[in-house]
Amino acid sequence: CSSSKLLATGGNITYYGDYTIHTFTSSGTFRVTNANLVSVDVLVVGGGGGGSTQYGCGGGGGDVAYNSSKGVSKQSYSITVGEGRGLATPNYPPPYGDGGMSSFAGFPFAAGGKTASARADSGGASGSRNGGFVDMYNQNYIGGGGAGAGGNGGDGNSSAIGGKGGVGKLSDISGNYAYYGGGGGGASYGFSGGAGGQGGGGRGTAG
């Protein structure tokens, strides 16, 4: 967000007090049109990772990066918005379902969320690392929730409900507090899917 009106263009522009907020939901260009604008606050969110058909694990939420004083000058800056991904399957195994990286002119950048798997990757928040839980009595696969940008995801357990997605990171950069980068809920075969994490995480499926 820029600290005064009519100093830059790009994205969906809204206003909050003395702040002008530029929101990009797809890749584009942020153009500083007035040399008086020398710094901006930047929040960057990576694309969400897809879930996995293996044990129904939830996909990981994208990473979240923040810079409270990003230096800018009178020029154009490229904005990259990483795409969210679909399911990873045995035919398209990880990292097929990893989310895309987002960035403000290359830095700061936020890695995409990881598709659900047993991997312990660095970068964006990853999917459940335990592979979920199998109820041996009822033979029900119960997937763990994907990790959110603000922490871990929930494990699948014997409650028969998929694990809850991890919570994203809290920020008031838009003028109101909101979560960003929530993890996806785990699935459960024949029972309820887990809730998505605060910050855009999708609910897990039932079946």
C-alpha positions as a LaTeX table, in Angstrom:
\begin{tabular}{lrrr}
\hline
Residue & $x$ (\AA) & $y$ (\AA) & $z$ (\AA) \\
\hline
Cys1 & 0.00 & 0.00 & 0.00 \\
Ser2 & 1.25 & 3.50 & $-0.77$ \\
Ser3 & 1.11 & 6.27 & 1.82 \\
Ser4 & $-0.77$ & 8.87 & $-0.25$ \\
Lys5 & $-3.34$ & 8.98 & $-3.06$ \\
Leu6 & $-2.57$ & 9.17 & $-6.79$ \\
Leu7 & 1.11 & 8.29 & $-6.49$ \\
Ala8 & 0.98 & 4.86 & $-8.18$ \\
Thr9 & $-1.15$ & 2.66 & $-10.44$ \\
Gly10 & $-1.83$ & $-1.06$ & $-10.72$ \\
Gly11 & $-4.07$ & $-3.68$ & $-9.16$ \\
Asn12 & $-7.46$ & $-3.07$ & $-7.59$ \\
Ile13 & $-7.15$ & 0.29 & $-5.83$ \\
Thr14 & $-9.01$ & 1.07 & $-2.59$ \\
Tyr15 & $-8.49$ & 3.61 & 0.17 \\
Tyr16 & $-8.22$ & 3.40 & 3.94 \\
Gly17 & $-7.61$ & 6.68 & 5.74 \\
Asp18 & $-4.45$ & 8.20 & 4.24 \\
Tyr19 & $-3.44$ & 4.90 & 2.64 \\
Thr20 & $-3.94$ & 3.78 & $-0.94$ \\
Ile21 & $-4.13$ & $-0.02$ & $-1.19$ \\
His22 & $-3.20$ & $-1.85$ & $-4.40$ \\
Thr23 & $-4.45$ & $-5.45$ & $-4.39$ \\
Phe24 & $-3.21$ & $-7.88$ & $-7.06$ \\
Thr25 & $-5.07$ & $-11.18$ & $-7.51$ \\
Ser26 & $-3.25$ & $-11.91$ & $-10.77$ \\
Ser27 & 0.18 & $-10.97$ & $-12.09$ \\
Gly28 & 0.58 & $-7.40$ & $-13.27$ \\
Thr29 & 2.55 & $-4.15$ & $-12.90$ \\
Phe30 & 2.81 & $-1.70$ & $-10.01$ \\
Arg31 & 3.88 & 1.66 & $-11.46$ \\
Val32 & 5.11 & 4.53 & $-9.29$ \\
Thr33 & 4.02 & 7.73 & $-11.04$ \\
Asn34 & 5.24 & 10.31 & $-8.52$ \\
Ala35 & 8.80 & 10.59 & $-7.19$ \\
Asn36 & 7.44 & 11.60 & $-3.77$ \\
Leu37 & 6.55 & 7.95 & $-3.16$ \\
Val38 & 9.73 & 6.42 & $-1.74$ \\
Ser39 & 8.51 & 3.35 & 0.18 \\
Val40 & 5.52 & 1.01 & 0.41 \\
Asp41 & 4.27 & $-1.70$ & 2.74 \\
Val42 & 4.16 & $-5.05$ & 0.91 \\
Leu43 & 2.39 & $-8.31$ & 1.76 \\
Val44 & 3.02 & $-11.22$ & $-0.62$ \\
Val45 & 1.13 & $-14.56$ & $-0.48$ \\
Gly46 & 2.21 & $-17.68$ & $-2.38$ \\
Gly47 & $-0.26$ & $-19.87$ & $-4.26$ \\
Gly48 & $-1.88$ & $-22.70$ & $-2.29$ \\
Gly49 & $-0.74$ & $-26.31$ & $-2.72$ \\
Gly50 & $-3.15$ & $-28.99$ & $-3.86$ \\
Gly51 & $-4.32$ & $-31.88$ & $-1.72$ \\
Ser52 & $-3.32$ & $-35.48$ & $-2.36$ \\
Thr53 & $-5.33$ & $-38.56$ & $-3.24$ \\
Gln54 & $-2.96$ & $-40.58$ & $-1.04$ \\
Tyr55 & $-4.76$ & $-40.78$ & 2.32 \\
Gly56 & $-6.65$ & $-37.58$ & 1.50 \\
Cys57 & $-4.17$ & $-35.12$ & 2.98 \\
Gly58 & $-4.91$ & $-31.40$ & 2.72 \\
Gly59 & $-2.70$ & $-29.10$ & 0.64 \\
Gly60 & $-0.38$ & $-26.62$ & 2.29 \\
Gly61 & $-1.11$ & $-22.90$ & 2.40 \\
Gly62 & 1.24 & $-20.58$ & 0.51 \\
Asp63 & 4.00 & $-18.82$ & 2.40 \\
Val64 & 3.47 & $-15.19$ & 3.44 \\
Ala65 & 6.18 & $-12.50$ & 3.25 \\
Tyr66 & 5.94 & $-8.94$ & 4.59 \\
Asn67 & 8.09 & $-5.83$ & 4.21 \\
Ser68 & 6.99 & $-2.76$ & 6.16 \\
Ser69 & 9.22 & $-0.35$ & 4.21 \\
Lys70 & 10.01 & $-1.54$ & 0.69 \\
Gly71 & 12.00 & 1.18 & $-1.10$ \\
Val72 & 10.60 & 2.27 & $-4.47$ \\
Ser73 & 11.30 & 4.97 & $-7.06$ \\
Lys74 & 9.49 & 6.40 & $-10.09$ \\
Gln75 & 9.39 & 3.29 & $-12.30$ \\
Ser76 & 7.45 & 0.08 & $-12.94$ \\
Tyr77 & 7.65 & $-3.07$ & $-10.80$ \\
Ser78 & 6.54 & $-6.53$ & $-11.89$ \\
Ile79 & 4.06 & $-8.32$ & $-9.64$ \\
Thr80 & 3.90 & $-12.12$ & $-9.79$ \\
Val81 & 0.90 & $-13.89$ & $-8.26$ \\
Gly82 & 1.47 & $-17.64$ & $-7.93$ \\
Glu83 & $-1.35$ & $-19.95$ & $-8.95$ \\
Gly84 & $-3.06$ & $-22.38$ & $-6.62$ \\
Arg85 & $-2.74$ & $-26.02$ & $-7.72$ \\
Gly86 & $-4.95$ & $-29.06$ & $-8.03$ \\
Leu87 & $-4.64$ & $-32.57$ & $-6.65$ \\
Ala88 & $-1.46$ & $-34.58$ & $-6.70$ \\
Thr89 & $-2.17$ & $-38.16$ & $-7.78$ \\
Pro90 & $-0.12$ & $-41.33$ & $-8.33$ \\
Asn91 & 0.09 & $-40.39$ & $-12.02$ \\
Tyr92 & 1.09 & $-36.82$ & $-11.18$ \\
Pro93 & 2.99 & $-37.12$ & $-7.89$ \\
Pro94 & 4.55 & $-34.25$ & $-5.90$ \\
Pro95 & 5.74 & $-31.66$ & $-6.72$ \\
Tyr96 & 2.99 & $-31.56$ & $-9.38$ \\
Gly97 & 0.50 & $-29.97$ & $-6.97$ \\
Asp98 & 2.80 & $-27.35$ & $-5.42$ \\
Gly99 & 1.52 & $-23.78$ & $-5.50$ \\
Gly100 & 3.27 & $-21.06$ & $-7.49$ \\
Met101 & 5.66 & $-18.49$ & $-6.02$ \\
Ser102 & 4.49 & $-14.88$ & $-5.66$ \\
Ser103 & 6.73 & $-11.82$ & $-5.57$ \\
Phe104 & 7.02 & $-8.05$ & $-5.68$ \\
Ala105 & 9.74 & $-7.38$ & $-8.30$ \\
Gly106 & 11.50 & $-10.56$ & $-7.19$ \\
Phe107 & 11.72 & $-9.50$ & $-3.52$ \\
Pro108 & 10.03 & $-9.96$ & $-1.18$ \\
Phe109 & 8.81 & $-13.31$ & $-2.43$ \\
Ala110 & 6.55 & $-16.01$ & $-0.96$ \\
Ala111 & 6.99 & $-19.66$ & $-1.87$ \\
Gly112 & 3.98 & $-21.66$ & $-2.97$ \\
Gly113 & 2.32 & $-24.13$ & $-0.63$ \\
Lys114 & 3.40 & $-27.76$ & $-0.89$ \\
Thr115 & 1.12 & $-30.51$ & $-2.05$ \\
Ala116 & 0.25 & $-32.96$ & 0.70 \\
Ser117 & 2.97 & $-35.57$ & 1.15 \\
Ala118 & 5.47 & $-36.92$ & 3.63 \\
Arg119 & 8.10 & $-34.48$ & 2.39 \\
Ala120 & 9.62 & $-31.93$ & 4.75 \\
Asp121 & 10.38 & $-29.25$ & 2.19 \\
Ser122 & 11.66 & $-25.80$ & 2.92 \\
Gly123 & 9.88 & $-22.75$ & 1.55 \\
Gly124 & 6.12 & $-22.57$ & 1.58 \\
Ala125 & 3.97 & $-24.22$ & 4.19 \\
Ser126 & 3.72 & $-27.94$ & 3.43 \\
Gly127 & 0.93 & $-30.47$ & 3.53 \\
Ser128 & 0.44 & $-32.96$ & 6.33 \\
Arg129 & 3.67 & $-34.87$ & 6.98 \\
Asn130 & 2.26 & $-37.95$ & 8.62 \\
Gly131 & 0.20 & $-39.26$ & 5.69 \\
Gly132 & $-3.03$ & $-39.28$ & 7.66 \\
Phe133 & $-4.62$ & $-41.99$ & 9.76 \\
Val134 & $-6.22$ & $-45.31$ & 8.80 \\
Asp135 & $-9.05$ & $-46.59$ & 11.00 \\
Met136 & $-8.27$ & $-50.31$ & 10.82 \\
Tyr137 & $-11.69$ & $-51.30$ & 12.17 \\
Asn138 & $-13.76$ & $-49.40$ & 9.62 \\
Gln139 & $-11.02$ & $-49.10$ & 6.97 \\
Asn140 & $-11.58$ & $-45.37$ & 6.69 \\
Tyr141 & $-8.78$ & $-43.16$ & 5.46 \\
Ile142 & $-8.63$ & $-39.90$ & 7.39 \\
Gly143 & $-6.29$ & $-37.29$ & 5.95 \\
Gly144 & $-4.30$ & $-34.77$ & 7.94 \\
Gly145 & $-4.90$ & $-31.06$ & 7.40 \\
Gly146 & $-2.39$ & $-29.08$ & 5.36 \\
Ala147 & $-0.05$ & $-26.69$ & 7.15 \\
Gly148 & $-0.88$ & $-22.99$ & 7.08 \\
Ala149 & 1.56 & $-20.12$ & 6.71 \\
Gly150 & 1.18 & $-19.38$ & 10.41 \\
Gly151 & 1.91 & $-22.91$ & 11.68 \\
Asn152 & 1.29 & $-26.61$ & 11.24 \\
Gly153 & $-1.78$ & $-28.44$ & 9.97 \\
Gly154 & $-3.87$ & $-30.90$ & 11.96 \\
Asp155 & $-3.26$ & $-34.64$ & 11.88 \\
Gly156 & $-5.99$ & $-37.02$ & 10.81 \\
Asn157 & $-7.14$ & $-39.06$ & 13.80 \\
Ser158 & $-9.68$ & $-41.60$ & 14.96 \\
Ser159 & $-12.47$ & $-39.01$ & 15.24 \\
Ala160 & $-13.21$ & $-39.93$ & 11.58 \\
Ile161 & $-13.09$ & $-36.23$ & 10.62 \\
Gly162 & $-10.28$ & $-35.02$ & 8.39 \\
Gly163 & $-7.65$ & $-32.86$ & 10.03 \\
Lys164 & $-8.25$ & $-29.12$ & 10.12 \\
Gly165 & $-6.08$ & $-26.94$ & 7.90 \\
Gly166 & $-3.47$ & $-24.81$ & 9.61 \\
Val167 & $-4.13$ & $-21.12$ & 10.25 \\
Gly168 & $-2.51$ & $-18.49$ & 8.02 \\
Lys169 & $-0.73$ & $-15.33$ & 9.11 \\
Leu170 & $-2.64$ & $-12.33$ & 10.45 \\
Ser171 & $-2.17$ & $-8.89$ & 8.91 \\
Asp172 & $-4.00$ & $-5.54$ & 8.80 \\
Ile173 & $-2.35$ & $-4.31$ & 5.59 \\
Ser174 & $-5.76$ & $-4.01$ & 3.87 \\
Gly175 & $-7.07$ & $-1.75$ & 6.62 \\
Asn176 & $-8.78$ & $-4.63$ & 8.43 \\
Tyr177 & $-7.23$ & $-7.64$ & 10.13 \\
Ala178 & $-7.39$ & $-10.81$ & 8.03 \\
Tyr179 & $-5.57$ & $-14.15$ & 7.74 \\
Tyr180 & $-3.53$ & $-15.10$ & 4.67 \\
Gly181 & $-2.13$ & $-18.48$ & 3.58 \\
Gly182 & $-4.46$ & $-20.94$ & 5.33 \\
Gly183 & $-3.91$ & $-24.68$ & 4.81 \\
Gly184 & $-6.43$ & $-27.04$ & 3.26 \\
Gly185 & $-8.54$ & $-29.43$ & 5.32 \\
Gly186 & $-7.91$ & $-33.16$ & 5.14 \\
Ala187 & $-10.39$ & $-35.54$ & 3.51 \\
Ser188 & $-12.12$ & $-38.50$ & 5.14 \\
Tyr189 & $-13.45$ & $-41.53$ & 3.35 \\
Gly190 & $-17.16$ & $-41.71$ & 4.17 \\
Phe191 & $-17.10$ & $-39.06$ & 6.91 \\
Ser192 & $-16.68$ & $-35.30$ & 7.19 \\
Gly193 & $-13.77$ & $-33.48$ & 5.61 \\
Gly194 & $-11.73$ & $-31.18$ & 7.82 \\
Ala195 & $-12.30$ & $-27.43$ & 7.87 \\
Gly196 & $-9.95$ & $-25.22$ & 5.88 \\
Gly197 & $-7.56$ & $-23.04$ & 7.86 \\
Gln198 & $-8.32$ & $-19.33$ & 8.33 \\
Gly199 & $-6.83$ & $-17.46$ & 5.41 \\
Gly200 & $-8.28$ & $-19.15$ & 2.34 \\
Gly201 & $-7.83$ & $-22.85$ & 3.09 \\
Gly202 & $-10.39$ & $-25.08$ & 1.36 \\
Arg203 & $-12.46$ & $-27.68$ & 3.22 \\
Gly204 & $-11.51$ & $-31.32$ & 2.76 \\
Thr205 & $-13.90$ & $-33.64$ & 0.94 \\
Ala206 & $-15.98$ & $-36.45$ & 2.39 \\
Gly207 & $-15.29$ & $-39.51$ & 0.26 \\
\hline
\end{tabular}
